[in-house]
mmCIF file of N, CA and C in Angstrom:
data_model
loop_
_atom_site.group_PDB
_atom_site.id
_atom_site.type_symbol
_atom_site.label_atom_id
_atom_site.label_comp_id
_atom_site.label_asym_id
_atom_site.label_seq_id
_atom_site.Cartn_x
_atom_site.Cartn_y
_atom_site.Cartn_z
ATOM 1 N N UNK A 1 107.419 97.924 104.039
ATOM 2 C CA UNK A 1 107.596 98.727 102.857
ATOM 3 C C UNK A 1 107.745 100.208 103.215
ATOM 4 N N UNK A 2 107.013 100.657 104.219
ATOM 5 C CA UNK A 2 107.066 102.077 104.583
ATOM 6 C C UNK A 2 107.991 102.370 105.756
ATOM 7 N N UNK A 3 108.431 101.333 106.453
ATOM 8 C CA UNK A 3 109.273 101.544 107.638
ATOM 9 C C UNK A 3 110.500 102.382 107.276
ATOM 10 N N UNK A 4 110.725 103.425 108.073
ATOM 11 C CA UNK A 4 111.880 104.284 107.871
ATOM 12 C C UNK A 4 111.721 105.324 106.779
ATOM 13 N N UNK A 5 110.582 105.362 106.120
ATOM 14 C CA UNK A 5 110.336 106.329 105.044
ATOM 15 C C UNK A 5 109.619 107.552 105.621
ATOM 16 N N UNK A 6 109.788 108.728 105.014
ATOM 17 C CA UNK A 6 109.156 109.942 105.540
ATOM 18 C C UNK A 6 107.691 110.090 105.117
ATOM 19 N N UNK A 7 106.929 109.020 105.176
ATOM 20 C CA UNK A 7 105.519 109.031 104.782
ATOM 21 C C UNK A 7 104.684 109.561 105.941
ATOM 22 N N UNK A 8 103.769 110.490 105.632
ATOM 23 C CA UNK A 8 102.911 111.067 106.665
ATOM 24 C C UNK A 8 101.443 110.668 106.498
ATOM 25 N N UNK A 9 101.088 110.206 105.282
ATOM 26 C CA UNK A 9 99.686 109.908 105.010
ATOM 27 C C UNK A 9 99.588 108.819 103.948
ATOM 28 N N UNK A 10 98.611 107.915 104.129
ATOM 29 C CA UNK A 10 98.285 106.894 103.139
ATOM 30 C C UNK A 10 96.789 106.996 102.874
ATOM 31 N N UNK A 11 96.407 107.021 101.615
ATOM 32 C CA UNK A 11 94.998 107.053 101.239
ATOM 33 C C UNK A 11 94.708 105.955 100.238
ATOM 34 N N UNK A 12 93.472 105.494 100.230
ATOM 35 C CA UNK A 12 93.065 104.482 99.263
ATOM 36 C C UNK A 12 91.722 104.879 98.668
ATOM 37 N N UNK A 13 91.594 104.704 97.368
ATOM 38 C CA UNK A 13 90.348 105.011 96.671
ATOM 39 C C UNK A 13 89.591 103.715 96.418
ATOM 40 N N UNK A 14 89.430 102.945 97.472
ATOM 41 C CA UNK A 14 88.733 101.667 97.380
ATOM 42 C C UNK A 14 87.631 101.612 98.427
ATOM 43 N N UNK A 15 86.679 100.718 98.208
ATOM 44 C CA UNK A 15 85.603 100.560 99.182
ATOM 45 C C UNK A 15 86.093 99.832 100.427
ATOM 46 N N UNK A 16 86.928 98.834 100.239
ATOM 47 C CA UNK A 16 87.436 98.059 101.363
ATOM 48 C C UNK A 16 88.817 98.516 101.781
ATOM 49 N N UNK A 17 89.190 98.119 102.997
ATOM 50 C CA UNK A 17 90.520 98.464 103.503
ATOM 51 C C UNK A 17 91.274 97.221 103.957
ATOM 52 N N UNK A 18 90.840 96.048 103.493
ATOM 53 C CA UNK A 18 91.471 94.803 103.920
ATOM 54 C C UNK A 18 92.925 94.689 103.462
ATOM 55 N N UNK A 19 93.325 95.503 102.515
ATOM 56 C CA UNK A 19 94.693 95.476 101.996
ATOM 57 C C UNK A 19 95.627 96.447 102.731
ATOM 58 N N UNK A 20 95.118 97.099 103.761
ATOM 59 C CA UNK A 20 95.886 98.114 104.490
ATOM 60 C C UNK A 20 96.056 97.668 105.943
ATOM 61 N N UNK A 21 97.260 97.754 106.454
ATOM 62 C CA UNK A 21 97.531 97.443 107.859
ATOM 63 C C UNK A 21 97.325 98.725 108.667
ATOM 64 N N UNK A 22 96.063 98.991 108.981
ATOM 65 C CA UNK A 22 95.723 100.240 109.670
ATOM 66 C C UNK A 22 96.371 100.330 111.046
ATOM 67 N N UNK A 23 96.471 99.212 111.748
ATOM 68 C CA UNK A 23 97.092 99.224 113.080
ATOM 69 C C UNK A 23 98.557 99.646 112.980
ATOM 70 N N UNK A 24 99.272 99.133 111.990
ATOM 71 C CA UNK A 24 100.678 99.500 111.823
ATOM 72 C C UNK A 24 100.804 100.979 111.476
ATOM 73 N N UNK A 25 99.945 101.455 110.574
ATOM 74 C CA UNK A 25 99.997 102.872 110.205
ATOM 75 C C UNK A 25 99.780 103.756 111.427
ATOM 76 N N UNK A 26 98.794 103.395 112.247
ATOM 77 C CA UNK A 26 98.517 104.182 113.447
ATOM 78 C C UNK A 26 99.715 104.162 114.392
ATOM 79 N N UNK A 27 100.285 102.990 114.609
ATOM 80 C CA UNK A 27 101.444 102.849 115.496
ATOM 81 C C UNK A 27 102.627 103.656 114.970
ATOM 82 N N UNK A 28 102.753 103.749 113.647
ATOM 83 C CA UNK A 28 103.862 104.483 113.034
ATOM 84 C C UNK A 28 103.583 105.980 112.920
ATOM 85 N N UNK A 29 102.379 106.403 113.350
ATOM 86 C CA UNK A 29 102.033 107.818 113.289
ATOM 87 C C UNK A 29 101.724 108.308 111.883
ATOM 88 N N UNK A 30 101.312 107.394 111.026
ATOM 89 C CA UNK A 30 100.986 107.736 109.642
ATOM 90 C C UNK A 30 99.469 107.836 109.516
ATOM 91 N N UNK A 31 98.987 108.961 109.018
ATOM 92 C CA UNK A 31 97.554 109.154 108.827
ATOM 93 C C UNK A 31 97.020 108.244 107.733
ATOM 94 N N UNK A 32 95.740 107.902 107.844
ATOM 95 C CA UNK A 32 95.119 107.017 106.858
ATOM 96 C C UNK A 32 93.693 107.461 106.585
ATOM 97 N N UNK A 33 93.284 107.341 105.325
ATOM 98 C CA UNK A 33 91.906 107.623 104.955
ATOM 99 C C UNK A 33 91.509 106.758 103.767
ATOM 100 N N UNK A 34 90.269 106.321 103.780
ATOM 101 C CA UNK A 34 89.692 105.574 102.661
ATOM 102 C C UNK A 34 88.620 106.446 102.017
ATOM 103 N N UNK A 35 88.163 106.043 100.860
ATOM 104 C CA UNK A 35 87.153 106.811 100.135
ATOM 105 C C UNK A 35 85.985 105.914 99.751
ATOM 106 N N UNK A 36 85.262 105.386 100.753
ATOM 107 C CA UNK A 36 84.144 104.510 100.413
ATOM 108 C C UNK A 36 83.108 105.259 99.582
ATOM 109 N N UNK A 37 82.635 104.614 98.546
ATOM 110 C CA UNK A 37 81.622 105.214 97.695
ATOM 111 C C UNK A 37 82.172 106.038 96.552
ATOM 112 N N UNK A 38 83.479 106.219 96.501
ATOM 113 C CA UNK A 38 84.045 107.098 95.475
ATOM 114 C C UNK A 38 83.808 106.574 94.063
ATOM 115 N N UNK A 39 83.674 105.287 93.904
ATOM 116 C CA UNK A 39 83.451 104.725 92.571
ATOM 117 C C UNK A 39 82.078 104.061 92.452
ATOM 118 N N UNK A 40 81.175 104.388 93.359
ATOM 119 C CA UNK A 40 79.874 103.710 93.411
ATOM 120 C C UNK A 40 79.080 103.863 92.120
ATOM 121 N N UNK A 41 79.056 105.044 91.544
ATOM 122 C CA UNK A 41 78.272 105.251 90.319
ATOM 123 C C UNK A 41 78.828 104.403 89.181
ATOM 124 N N UNK A 42 80.147 104.358 89.046
ATOM 125 C CA UNK A 42 80.756 103.540 87.995
ATOM 126 C C UNK A 42 80.444 102.060 88.201
ATOM 127 N N UNK A 43 80.475 101.602 89.449
ATOM 128 C CA UNK A 43 80.166 100.195 89.731
ATOM 129 C C UNK A 43 78.708 99.903 89.394
ATOM 130 N N UNK A 44 77.807 100.795 89.771
ATOM 131 C CA UNK A 44 76.385 100.603 89.463
ATOM 132 C C UNK A 44 76.173 100.546 87.953
ATOM 133 N N UNK A 45 76.820 101.437 87.219
ATOM 134 C CA UNK A 45 76.676 101.434 85.762
ATOM 135 C C UNK A 45 77.199 100.129 85.164
ATOM 136 N N UNK A 46 78.295 99.626 85.704
ATOM 137 C CA UNK A 46 78.840 98.352 85.229
ATOM 138 C C UNK A 46 77.867 97.207 85.520
ATOM 139 N N UNK A 47 77.358 97.141 86.749
ATOM 140 C CA UNK A 47 76.424 96.070 87.118
ATOM 141 C C UNK A 47 75.162 96.159 86.268
ATOM 142 N N UNK A 48 74.644 97.369 86.101
ATOM 143 C CA UNK A 48 73.422 97.552 85.318
ATOM 144 C C UNK A 48 73.636 97.106 83.869
ATOM 145 N N UNK A 49 74.754 97.510 83.272
ATOM 146 C CA UNK A 49 75.017 97.099 81.888
ATOM 147 C C UNK A 49 75.224 95.583 81.806
ATOM 148 N N UNK A 50 75.819 94.989 82.825
ATOM 149 C CA UNK A 50 75.984 93.531 82.851
ATOM 150 C C UNK A 50 74.631 92.827 82.919
ATOM 151 N N UNK A 51 73.708 93.388 83.695
ATOM 152 C CA UNK A 51 72.361 92.816 83.764
ATOM 153 C C UNK A 51 71.666 92.903 82.409
ATOM 154 N N UNK A 52 71.824 94.031 81.725
ATOM 155 C CA UNK A 52 71.224 94.179 80.395
ATOM 156 C C UNK A 52 71.820 93.180 79.405
ATOM 157 N N UNK A 53 73.134 92.997 79.466
ATOM 158 C CA UNK A 53 73.791 92.038 78.572
ATOM 159 C C UNK A 53 73.358 90.606 78.882
ATOM 160 N N UNK A 54 73.204 90.281 80.165
ATOM 161 C CA UNK A 54 72.726 88.959 80.561
ATOM 162 C C UNK A 54 71.329 88.709 80.006
ATOM 163 N N UNK A 55 70.461 89.703 80.149
ATOM 164 C CA UNK A 55 69.089 89.567 79.660
ATOM 165 C C UNK A 55 69.067 89.379 78.145
ATOM 166 N N UNK A 56 69.890 90.141 77.444
ATOM 167 C CA UNK A 56 69.935 90.001 75.983
ATOM 168 C C UNK A 56 70.488 88.631 75.587
ATOM 169 N N UNK A 57 71.572 88.223 76.235
ATOM 170 C CA UNK A 57 72.198 86.944 75.903
ATOM 171 C C UNK A 57 71.257 85.765 76.141
ATOM 172 N N UNK A 58 70.523 85.823 77.266
ATOM 173 C CA UNK A 58 69.661 84.702 77.637
ATOM 174 C C UNK A 58 68.214 84.875 77.189
ATOM 175 N N UNK A 59 67.915 85.977 76.497
ATOM 176 C CA UNK A 59 66.603 86.163 75.890
ATOM 177 C C UNK A 59 65.461 86.416 76.852
ATOM 178 N N UNK A 60 65.682 87.242 77.863
ATOM 179 C CA UNK A 60 64.582 87.603 78.759
ATOM 180 C C UNK A 60 64.578 89.110 78.987
ATOM 181 N N UNK A 61 63.484 89.593 79.535
ATOM 182 C CA UNK A 61 63.362 91.006 79.875
ATOM 183 C C UNK A 61 63.559 91.168 81.378
ATOM 184 N N UNK A 62 64.333 92.161 81.760
ATOM 185 C CA UNK A 62 64.506 92.427 83.192
ATOM 186 C C UNK A 62 63.186 92.799 83.857
ATOM 187 N N UNK A 63 62.240 93.317 83.084
ATOM 188 C CA UNK A 63 60.940 93.676 83.657
ATOM 189 C C UNK A 63 60.180 92.453 84.150
ATOM 190 N N UNK A 64 60.558 91.280 83.650
ATOM 191 C CA UNK A 64 59.906 90.036 84.057
ATOM 192 C C UNK A 64 60.661 89.320 85.169
ATOM 193 N N UNK A 65 61.669 89.966 85.712
ATOM 194 C CA UNK A 65 62.531 89.338 86.705
ATOM 195 C C UNK A 65 62.566 90.154 87.991
ATOM 196 N N UNK A 66 62.983 89.496 89.063
ATOM 197 C CA UNK A 66 63.217 90.159 90.346
ATOM 198 C C UNK A 66 64.704 90.084 90.636
ATOM 199 N N UNK A 67 65.289 91.239 90.956
ATOM 200 C CA UNK A 67 66.714 91.310 91.258
ATOM 201 C C UNK A 67 66.886 91.414 92.768
ATOM 202 N N UNK A 68 67.606 90.475 93.347
ATOM 203 C CA UNK A 68 67.930 90.513 94.768
ATOM 204 C C UNK A 68 69.250 91.230 94.962
ATOM 205 N N UNK A 69 69.254 92.228 95.815
ATOM 206 C CA UNK A 69 70.449 93.030 96.071
ATOM 207 C C UNK A 69 70.924 92.747 97.489
ATOM 208 N N UNK A 70 72.102 92.148 97.601
ATOM 209 C CA UNK A 70 72.700 91.849 98.902
ATOM 210 C C UNK A 70 73.752 92.918 99.173
ATOM 211 N N UNK A 71 73.506 93.713 100.202
ATOM 212 C CA UNK A 71 74.381 94.844 100.508
ATOM 213 C C UNK A 71 73.770 96.114 99.949
ATOM 214 N N UNK A 72 73.221 96.937 100.822
ATOM 215 C CA UNK A 72 72.475 98.116 100.378
ATOM 216 C C UNK A 72 73.182 99.383 100.858
ATOM 217 N N UNK A 73 74.447 99.482 100.502
ATOM 218 C CA UNK A 73 75.239 100.665 100.837
ATOM 219 C C UNK A 73 75.340 101.590 99.647
ATOM 220 N N UNK A 74 76.527 102.125 99.436
ATOM 221 C CA UNK A 74 76.750 103.083 98.355
ATOM 222 C C UNK A 74 76.373 102.538 96.985
ATOM 223 N N UNK A 75 76.689 101.292 96.722
ATOM 224 C CA UNK A 75 76.387 100.695 95.422
ATOM 225 C C UNK A 75 74.975 100.123 95.398
ATOM 226 N N UNK A 76 74.648 99.283 96.371
ATOM 227 C CA UNK A 76 73.355 98.603 96.369
ATOM 228 C C UNK A 76 72.167 99.546 96.336
ATOM 229 N N UNK A 77 72.232 100.626 97.113
ATOM 230 C CA UNK A 77 71.115 101.583 97.151
ATOM 231 C C UNK A 77 70.948 102.280 95.799
ATOM 232 N N UNK A 78 72.059 102.655 95.177
ATOM 233 C CA UNK A 78 71.976 103.306 93.859
ATOM 234 C C UNK A 78 71.468 102.333 92.788
ATOM 235 N N UNK A 79 71.902 101.081 92.866
ATOM 236 C CA UNK A 79 71.417 100.085 91.917
ATOM 237 C C UNK A 79 69.915 99.892 92.080
ATOM 238 N N UNK A 80 69.460 99.805 93.314
ATOM 239 C CA UNK A 80 68.025 99.675 93.576
ATOM 240 C C UNK A 80 67.256 100.830 92.943
ATOM 241 N N UNK A 81 67.728 102.046 93.127
ATOM 242 C CA UNK A 81 67.040 103.224 92.586
ATOM 243 C C UNK A 81 66.960 103.160 91.063
ATOM 244 N N UNK A 82 68.040 102.777 90.411
ATOM 245 C CA UNK A 82 68.039 102.703 88.941
ATOM 246 C C UNK A 82 67.084 101.627 88.444
ATOM 247 N N UNK A 83 67.146 100.462 89.066
ATOM 248 C CA UNK A 83 66.280 99.369 88.629
ATOM 249 C C UNK A 83 64.811 99.711 88.839
ATOM 250 N N UNK A 84 64.478 100.225 90.019
ATOM 251 C CA UNK A 84 63.080 100.543 90.310
ATOM 252 C C UNK A 84 62.569 101.691 89.449
ATOM 253 N N UNK A 85 63.437 102.628 89.078
ATOM 254 C CA UNK A 85 63.030 103.722 88.188
ATOM 255 C C UNK A 85 62.587 103.184 86.832
ATOM 256 N N UNK A 86 63.107 102.028 86.457
ATOM 257 C CA UNK A 86 62.736 101.401 85.187
ATOM 258 C C UNK A 86 61.665 100.329 85.358
ATOM 259 N N UNK A 87 61.094 100.240 86.556
ATOM 260 C CA UNK A 87 60.016 99.295 86.798
ATOM 261 C C UNK A 87 60.469 97.866 87.038
ATOM 262 N N UNK A 88 61.729 97.685 87.412
ATOM 263 C CA UNK A 88 62.259 96.352 87.681
ATOM 264 C C UNK A 88 62.169 96.100 89.183
ATOM 265 N N UNK A 89 61.560 94.984 89.550
ATOM 266 C CA UNK A 89 61.345 94.665 90.966
ATOM 267 C C UNK A 89 62.662 94.286 91.639
ATOM 268 N N UNK A 90 62.847 94.780 92.870
ATOM 269 C CA UNK A 90 64.039 94.447 93.649
ATOM 270 C C UNK A 90 63.642 93.925 95.024
ATOM 271 N N UNK A 91 64.498 93.084 95.575
ATOM 272 C CA UNK A 91 64.416 92.647 96.963
ATOM 273 C C UNK A 91 65.756 92.973 97.603
ATOM 274 N N UNK A 92 65.727 93.404 98.856
ATOM 275 C CA UNK A 92 66.943 93.854 99.529
ATOM 276 C C UNK A 92 67.310 92.954 100.697
ATOM 277 N N UNK A 93 68.611 92.730 100.861
ATOM 278 C CA UNK A 93 69.133 91.985 102.003
ATOM 279 C C UNK A 93 70.362 92.714 102.519
ATOM 280 N N UNK A 94 70.300 93.152 103.762
ATOM 281 C CA UNK A 94 71.447 93.799 104.406
ATOM 282 C C UNK A 94 71.269 93.642 105.909
ATOM 283 N N UNK A 95 71.686 92.503 106.464
ATOM 284 C CA UNK A 95 71.459 92.238 107.889
ATOM 285 C C UNK A 95 71.955 93.328 108.829
ATOM 286 N N UNK A 96 73.156 93.901 108.645
ATOM 287 C CA UNK A 96 73.568 94.961 109.574
ATOM 288 C C UNK A 96 72.631 96.170 109.546
ATOM 289 N N UNK A 97 72.179 96.556 108.360
ATOM 290 C CA UNK A 97 71.253 97.694 108.262
ATOM 291 C C UNK A 97 69.892 97.336 108.856
ATOM 292 N N UNK A 98 69.439 96.117 108.627
ATOM 293 C CA UNK A 98 68.167 95.675 109.205
ATOM 294 C C UNK A 98 68.252 95.669 110.724
ATOM 295 N N UNK A 99 69.368 95.167 111.270
ATOM 296 C CA UNK A 99 69.552 95.118 112.724
ATOM 297 C C UNK A 99 69.575 96.510 113.343
ATOM 298 N N UNK A 100 70.105 97.494 112.612
ATOM 299 C CA UNK A 100 70.149 98.881 113.112
ATOM 300 C C UNK A 100 68.803 99.579 112.980
ATOM 301 N N UNK A 101 67.880 98.976 112.248
ATOM 302 C CA UNK A 101 66.587 99.606 112.041
ATOM 303 C C UNK A 101 66.593 100.622 110.916
ATOM 304 N N UNK A 102 67.580 100.529 110.013
ATOM 305 C CA UNK A 102 67.630 101.442 108.870
ATOM 306 C C UNK A 102 66.375 101.290 108.021
ATOM 307 N N UNK A 103 66.060 102.347 107.296
ATOM 308 C CA UNK A 103 64.885 102.348 106.434
ATOM 309 C C UNK A 103 65.073 101.370 105.281
ATOM 310 N N UNK A 104 64.073 100.556 105.040
ATOM 311 C CA UNK A 104 64.116 99.607 103.935
ATOM 312 C C UNK A 104 63.390 98.330 104.293
ATOM 313 N N UNK A 105 62.864 97.680 103.275
ATOM 314 C CA UNK A 105 62.175 96.404 103.455
ATOM 315 C C UNK A 105 63.203 95.293 103.255
ATOM 316 N N UNK A 106 63.981 95.021 104.293
ATOM 317 C CA UNK A 106 65.068 94.054 104.195
ATOM 318 C C UNK A 106 64.548 92.637 104.391
ATOM 319 N N UNK A 107 65.045 91.749 103.559
ATOM 320 C CA UNK A 107 64.677 90.339 103.617
ATOM 321 C C UNK A 107 65.897 89.516 104.010
ATOM 322 N N UNK A 108 65.675 88.282 104.385
ATOM 323 C CA UNK A 108 66.794 87.389 104.692
ATOM 324 C C UNK A 108 67.433 86.919 103.382
ATOM 325 N N UNK A 109 68.659 86.457 103.483
ATOM 326 C CA UNK A 109 69.339 85.921 102.304
ATOM 327 C C UNK A 109 68.591 84.703 101.773
ATOM 328 N N UNK A 110 68.076 83.870 102.664
ATOM 329 C CA UNK A 110 67.301 82.704 102.234
ATOM 330 C C UNK A 110 66.091 83.128 101.410
ATOM 331 N N UNK A 111 65.432 84.210 101.828
ATOM 332 C CA UNK A 111 64.263 84.697 101.093
ATOM 333 C C UNK A 111 64.660 85.219 99.717
ATOM 334 N N UNK A 112 65.792 85.909 99.638
ATOM 335 C CA UNK A 112 66.259 86.384 98.334
ATOM 336 C C UNK A 112 66.547 85.212 97.405
ATOM 337 N N UNK A 113 67.238 84.208 97.923
ATOM 338 C CA UNK A 113 67.569 83.039 97.105
ATOM 339 C C UNK A 113 66.289 82.378 96.597
ATOM 340 N N UNK A 114 65.270 82.346 97.429
ATOM 341 C CA UNK A 114 64.013 81.702 97.058
ATOM 342 C C UNK A 114 63.214 82.527 96.047
ATOM 343 N N UNK A 115 63.210 83.869 96.171
ATOM 344 C CA UNK A 115 62.290 84.688 95.383
ATOM 345 C C UNK A 115 62.935 85.513 94.267
ATOM 346 N N UNK A 116 64.234 85.708 94.301
ATOM 347 C CA UNK A 116 64.879 86.530 93.269
ATOM 348 C C UNK A 116 65.339 85.655 92.110
ATOM 349 N N UNK A 117 65.237 86.212 90.917
ATOM 350 C CA UNK A 117 65.727 85.523 89.727
ATOM 351 C C UNK A 117 67.217 85.778 89.511
ATOM 352 N N UNK A 118 67.670 86.934 89.961
ATOM 353 C CA UNK A 118 69.063 87.352 89.807
ATOM 354 C C UNK A 118 69.526 87.885 91.153
ATOM 355 N N UNK A 119 70.730 87.519 91.575
ATOM 356 C CA UNK A 119 71.306 88.039 92.816
ATOM 357 C C UNK A 119 72.541 88.870 92.496
ATOM 358 N N UNK A 120 72.652 90.028 93.132
ATOM 359 C CA UNK A 120 73.855 90.850 93.030
ATOM 360 C C UNK A 120 74.382 91.062 94.443
ATOM 361 N N UNK A 121 75.698 91.059 94.580
ATOM 362 C CA UNK A 121 76.335 91.175 95.898
ATOM 363 C C UNK A 121 77.219 92.414 95.939
ATOM 364 N N UNK A 122 76.974 93.259 96.930
ATOM 365 C CA UNK A 122 77.713 94.520 97.081
ATOM 366 C C UNK A 122 78.082 94.683 98.552
ATOM 367 N N UNK A 123 78.912 93.765 99.021
ATOM 368 C CA UNK A 123 79.248 93.700 100.442
ATOM 369 C C UNK A 123 80.743 93.901 100.653
ATOM 370 N N UNK A 124 81.103 94.493 101.773
ATOM 371 C CA UNK A 124 82.528 94.683 102.068
ATOM 372 C C UNK A 124 83.163 93.382 102.543
ATOM 373 N N UNK A 125 84.477 93.342 102.458
ATOM 374 C CA UNK A 125 85.241 92.211 102.961
ATOM 375 C C UNK A 125 85.862 92.610 104.284
ATOM 376 N N UNK A 126 85.511 91.881 105.341
ATOM 377 C CA UNK A 126 86.076 92.126 106.662
ATOM 378 C C UNK A 126 86.785 90.870 107.129
ATOM 379 N N UNK A 127 87.970 91.034 107.685
ATOM 380 C CA UNK A 127 88.743 89.881 108.148
ATOM 381 C C UNK A 127 87.962 89.050 109.153
ATOM 382 N N UNK A 128 87.265 89.691 110.085
ATOM 383 C CA UNK A 128 86.555 88.932 111.112
ATOM 384 C C UNK A 128 85.405 88.119 110.529
ATOM 385 N N UNK A 129 84.802 88.553 109.424
ATOM 386 C CA UNK A 129 83.743 87.768 108.799
ATOM 387 C C UNK A 129 84.310 86.527 108.141
ATOM 388 N N UNK A 130 85.473 86.642 107.520
ATOM 389 C CA UNK A 130 86.097 85.476 106.889
ATOM 390 C C UNK A 130 86.396 84.412 107.941
ATOM 391 N N UNK A 131 86.877 84.834 109.108
ATOM 392 C CA UNK A 131 87.162 83.890 110.188
ATOM 393 C C UNK A 131 85.866 83.265 110.682
ATOM 394 N N UNK A 132 84.833 84.079 110.816
ATOM 395 C CA UNK A 132 83.546 83.566 111.267
ATOM 396 C C UNK A 132 83.018 82.543 110.266
ATOM 397 N N UNK A 133 83.096 82.846 108.967
ATOM 398 C CA UNK A 133 82.616 81.914 107.957
ATOM 399 C C UNK A 133 83.447 80.637 107.940
ATOM 400 N N UNK A 134 84.759 80.757 108.113
ATOM 401 C CA UNK A 134 85.624 79.576 108.139
ATOM 402 C C UNK A 134 85.287 78.698 109.334
ATOM 403 N N UNK A 135 84.979 79.328 110.460
ATOM 404 C CA UNK A 135 84.658 78.573 111.671
ATOM 405 C C UNK A 135 83.362 77.784 111.509
ATOM 406 N N UNK A 136 82.444 78.309 110.701
ATOM 407 C CA UNK A 136 81.175 77.615 110.508
ATOM 408 C C UNK A 136 81.223 76.664 109.315
ATOM 409 N N UNK A 137 82.396 76.562 108.701
ATOM 410 C CA UNK A 137 82.529 75.645 107.571
ATOM 411 C C UNK A 137 82.179 76.283 106.244
ATOM 412 N N UNK A 138 81.878 77.617 106.233
ATOM 413 C CA UNK A 138 81.495 78.283 104.978
ATOM 414 C C UNK A 138 82.607 79.023 104.337
#
């Protein structure tokens, strides 16, 4: 699509870059930049309002539930802060952050499934993870 065009830069306002052929852009001498986190507040507000609507629809209080947050980056961390500010219990799962020793009480996904009433997922899509999951049958 861009071959032969006078394009010097490509930018994306998305969290993921799986839709961009970064290797081709680099080979073609075209600059590239992503904007991870640029829409994090809007996503958190959407997830939070969805949780409130779920609670109303199903007749429960979020204060009586535990929310498991998988992926504690730009969105997950902000969601945790909002929920905990309102006294709603959260459990966190983020294996890469746990492996790096990042601050947080990270739990395994199995533990979240066992102890959380609601699970939210805020994880990036990486091509190599899809291949890894396919190889394991997942």
